[in-house]
Amino acid sequence: MPRMLPGSNTNIRHGGVLFHVQTEDSGKAHPHVITHLYHGGTILASEKSSYAEWVSAPDMAARVRELMDHMHRAMLKRLASGELDEQIEQRLGADVFSASDKSKTAANTQRSASGGSEQTLRPASAGTSASRAAAPAPASPAVTARTSAPAGTGPEQPLDELILDYLVEAARRRKRPAE
């Protein structure tokens, strides 16, 4: 198996708001897979699962890929089903979703770094049970951490804006006054 498997990235519109789901393998040195839900560079939710017991397995790469795919799909389903709505509203404000957007079905395109496939996702209907809405889990280690960033932590500014501000400031410092 290579040092680490390529991850998956998905932009998904939910309730009229664009979110990003990212799943990454940390490699054999740190054998865990982590999935983050982002909005504007801010992490809203995370899941982390260790695969330390698979490091010596001959089919480790296949197992890790299956775990990564499962975790990525699970985060997408949690978002699409509305399971994360309250948490999102706490972090981004109660008015983040408009009433008309909540009732719409969100169509979303998934582009995976490993396959480039496209997939349309729709939120589970109110009558769908959580067990039917979730995909069956592979024989994998339990999720070791599921977190949301606590209120008041992390950048208040989207990551791309923060990086741009840093680059502009660094360029200003390098500029020397003309003599």
Tab-separated table of C-alpha atoms in Angstrom:
chain	number	residue	atom	x	y	z
A	1	MET	CA	0.000	0.000	0.000
A	2	PRO	CA	1.271	3.494	-0.760
A	3	ARG	CA	2.020	5.749	2.155
A	4	MET	CA	-1.553	6.995	2.161
A	5	LEU	CA	-4.556	6.579	-0.077
A	6	PRO	CA	-5.916	9.543	-2.026
A	7	GLY	CA	-8.903	11.100	-0.317
A	8	SER	CA	-12.376	12.087	-1.420
A	9	ASN	CA	-13.806	15.595	-1.690
A	10	THR	CA	-17.433	16.508	-2.266
A	11	ASN	CA	-19.164	19.842	-2.594
A	12	ILE	CA	-22.766	19.395	-1.502
A	13	ARG	CA	-25.576	21.928	-1.417
A	14	HIS	CA	-27.952	21.449	1.500
A	15	GLY	CA	-30.734	23.862	2.369
A	16	GLY	CA	-29.397	26.312	-0.198
A	17	VAL	CA	-25.952	26.386	1.456
A	18	LEU	CA	-22.798	24.939	-0.094
A	19	PHE	CA	-20.788	22.599	2.149
A	20	HIS	CA	-17.632	20.592	1.543
A	21	VAL	CA	-16.973	17.047	2.799
A	22	GLN	CA	-13.379	15.826	2.828
A	23	THR	CA	-12.099	12.361	3.782
A	24	GLU	CA	-8.394	11.627	4.181
A	25	ASP	CA	-6.137	8.741	5.102
A	26	SER	CA	-3.228	9.654	7.380
A	27	GLY	CA	-1.071	6.701	6.298
A	28	LYS	CA	0.611	3.854	8.142
A	29	ALA	CA	2.533	6.160	10.491
A	30	HIS	CA	-0.780	7.492	11.838
A	31	PRO	CA	-3.304	4.804	10.865
A	32	HIS	CA	-6.598	6.632	10.911
A	33	VAL	CA	-9.136	8.036	8.493
A	34	ILE	CA	-10.753	11.393	9.161
A	35	THR	CA	-13.784	13.016	7.537
A	36	HIS	CA	-14.566	16.718	7.947
A	37	LEU	CA	-17.633	18.771	7.060
A	38	TYR	CA	-16.647	22.321	6.086
A	39	HIS	CA	-18.381	25.566	5.286
A	40	GLY	CA	-16.217	28.456	4.137
A	41	GLY	CA	-13.064	26.869	5.518
A	42	THR	CA	-14.550	26.271	8.974
A	43	ILE	CA	-14.831	22.682	10.207
A	44	LEU	CA	-18.389	22.051	11.387
A	45	ALA	CA	-18.183	18.317	12.138
A	46	SER	CA	-15.555	15.563	12.087
A	47	GLU	CA	-15.348	11.797	12.331
A	48	LYS	CA	-12.132	9.882	12.957
A	49	SER	CA	-11.595	6.132	12.830
A	50	SER	CA	-8.415	4.169	13.548
A	51	TYR	CA	-7.309	1.213	11.452
A	52	ALA	CA	-4.216	0.299	13.490
A	53	GLU	CA	-5.275	-3.358	13.645
A	54	TRP	CA	-5.172	-3.550	9.825
A	55	VAL	CA	-1.616	-2.223	9.321
A	56	SER	CA	-0.186	-5.738	8.871
A	57	ALA	CA	-3.138	-7.140	6.918
A	58	PRO	CA	-2.369	-8.121	3.309
A	59	ASP	CA	-5.591	-6.444	2.141
A	60	MET	CA	-5.057	-3.274	4.186
A	61	ALA	CA	-5.398	-0.914	1.201
A	62	ALA	CA	-8.767	-2.385	0.204
A	63	ARG	CA	-10.021	-2.258	3.793
A	64	VAL	CA	-8.894	1.338	4.269
A	65	ARG	CA	-10.461	2.395	0.942
A	66	GLU	CA	-13.752	0.761	2.001
A	67	LEU	CA	-13.590	2.532	5.376
A	68	MET	CA	-12.868	5.866	3.674
A	69	ASP	CA	-15.757	5.441	1.253
A	70	HIS	CA	-18.117	4.438	4.061
A	71	MET	CA	-17.140	7.378	6.265
A	72	HIS	CA	-17.454	9.839	3.371
A	73	ARG	CA	-20.909	8.560	2.382
A	74	ALA	CA	-22.018	8.532	6.031
A	75	MET	CA	-21.122	12.223	6.496
A	76	LEU	CA	-22.932	13.113	3.250
A	77	LYS	CA	-26.004	11.194	4.432
A	78	ARG	CA	-25.904	12.844	7.880
A	79	LEU	CA	-25.883	16.240	6.188
A	80	ALA	CA	-28.551	15.399	3.586
A	81	SER	CA	-30.870	13.847	6.194
A	82	GLY	CA	-30.790	16.979	8.346
A	83	GLU	CA	-29.012	15.276	11.243
A	84	LEU	CA	-26.408	18.069	11.322
A	85	ASP	CA	-28.805	21.001	10.806
A	86	GLU	CA	-29.008	22.010	14.474
A	87	GLN	CA	-25.237	21.873	14.846
A	88	ILE	CA	-24.817	23.937	11.650
A	89	GLU	CA	-27.344	26.527	12.832
A	90	GLN	CA	-25.494	26.844	16.157
A	91	ARG	CA	-22.202	27.545	14.367
A	92	LEU	CA	-23.415	29.602	11.400
A	93	GLY	CA	-26.556	31.243	12.807
A	94	ALA	CA	-30.222	30.312	12.965
A	95	ASP	CA	-30.925	31.985	9.619
A	96	VAL	CA	-28.352	29.953	7.664
A	97	PHE	CA	-31.135	27.954	6.013
A	98	SER	CA	-34.120	29.799	4.590
A	99	ALA	CA	-37.550	28.191	5.082
A	100	SER	CA	-38.053	27.701	1.353
A	101	ASP	CA	-34.663	26.039	0.882
A	102	LYS	CA	-35.244	23.520	3.684
A	103	SER	CA	-38.203	22.015	1.853
A	104	LYS	CA	-36.320	21.614	-1.431
A	105	THR	CA	-34.578	18.409	-2.344
A	106	ALA	CA	-30.868	19.068	-2.719
A	107	ALA	CA	-29.193	17.564	-5.755
A	108	ASN	CA	-25.483	17.259	-5.260
A	109	THR	CA	-22.552	16.158	-7.327
A	110	GLN	CA	-19.772	14.093	-5.852
A	111	ARG	CA	-16.340	14.136	-7.429
A	112	SER	CA	-13.899	11.747	-5.868
A	113	ALA	CA	-10.169	12.247	-6.217
A	114	SER	CA	-9.812	8.517	-6.683
A	115	GLY	CA	-12.504	7.943	-9.262
A	116	GLY	CA	-13.995	11.225	-10.435
A	117	SER	CA	-17.457	9.689	-10.376
A	118	GLU	CA	-20.627	11.686	-10.033
A	119	GLN	CA	-23.462	10.838	-7.695
A	120	THR	CA	-26.754	12.554	-6.930
A	121	LEU	CA	-27.717	12.663	-3.268
A	122	ARG	CA	-31.108	13.487	-1.830
A	123	PRO	CA	-32.084	13.938	1.811
A	124	ALA	CA	-33.910	11.035	3.420
A	125	SER	CA	-37.650	11.582	3.699
A	126	ALA	CA	-39.196	12.049	7.114
A	127	GLY	CA	-40.628	8.519	6.943
A	128	THR	CA	-37.261	6.875	6.317
A	129	SER	CA	-35.757	5.306	9.402
A	130	ALA	CA	-32.161	6.140	10.263
A	131	SER	CA	-31.154	2.505	9.900
A	132	ARG	CA	-32.537	2.332	6.357
A	133	ALA	CA	-31.016	5.701	5.427
A	134	ALA	CA	-27.485	4.692	6.407
A	135	ALA	CA	-25.393	2.363	4.282
A	136	PRO	CA	-24.302	-0.866	5.952
A	137	ALA	CA	-20.965	-0.414	7.650
A	138	PRO	CA	-17.981	-2.420	6.487
A	139	ALA	CA	-16.302	-4.691	9.008
A	140	SER	CA	-14.262	-1.844	10.398
A	141	PRO	CA	-13.116	-0.353	13.643
A	142	ALA	CA	-15.588	1.829	15.471
A	143	VAL	CA	-15.517	5.554	14.933
A	144	THR	CA	-13.156	6.775	17.616
A	145	ALA	CA	-14.204	10.400	17.594
A	146	ARG	CA	-17.113	12.405	16.290
A	147	THR	CA	-16.783	16.044	17.053
A	148	SER	CA	-18.034	19.435	16.154
A	149	ALA	CA	-15.946	22.517	16.578
A	150	PRO	CA	-16.997	24.302	19.756
A	151	ALA	CA	-18.685	27.653	19.334
A	152	GLY	CA	-16.263	30.544	19.360
A	153	THR	CA	-13.258	28.533	18.162
A	154	GLY	CA	-11.600	28.503	14.793
A	155	PRO	CA	-11.342	31.340	12.329
A	156	GLU	CA	-14.336	33.644	12.002
A	157	GLN	CA	-13.240	34.227	8.420
A	158	PRO	CA	-13.347	31.572	5.678
A	159	LEU	CA	-10.028	29.822	5.137
A	160	ASP	CA	-9.569	31.118	1.599
A	161	GLU	CA	-10.002	34.716	2.794
A	162	LEU	CA	-7.604	34.131	5.686
A	163	ILE	CA	-4.950	32.760	3.312
A	164	LEU	CA	-5.454	35.629	0.862
A	165	ASP	CA	-5.098	38.189	3.682
A	166	TYR	CA	-1.883	36.514	4.806
A	167	LEU	CA	-0.436	36.508	1.277
A	168	VAL	CA	-1.314	40.172	0.713
A	169	GLU	CA	0.247	41.165	4.042
A	170	ALA	CA	3.389	39.118	3.314
A	171	ALA	CA	3.715	40.812	-0.090
A	172	ARG	CA	3.380	44.247	1.532
A	173	ARG	CA	6.140	43.423	4.040
A	174	ARG	CA	8.475	42.294	1.242
A	175	LYS	CA	7.896	45.426	-0.784
A	176	ARG	CA	10.636	47.979	-0.185
A	177	PRO	CA	10.019	51.698	-0.493
A	178	ALA	CA	11.435	53.245	-3.684
A	179	GLU	CA	14.459	55.458	-3.093
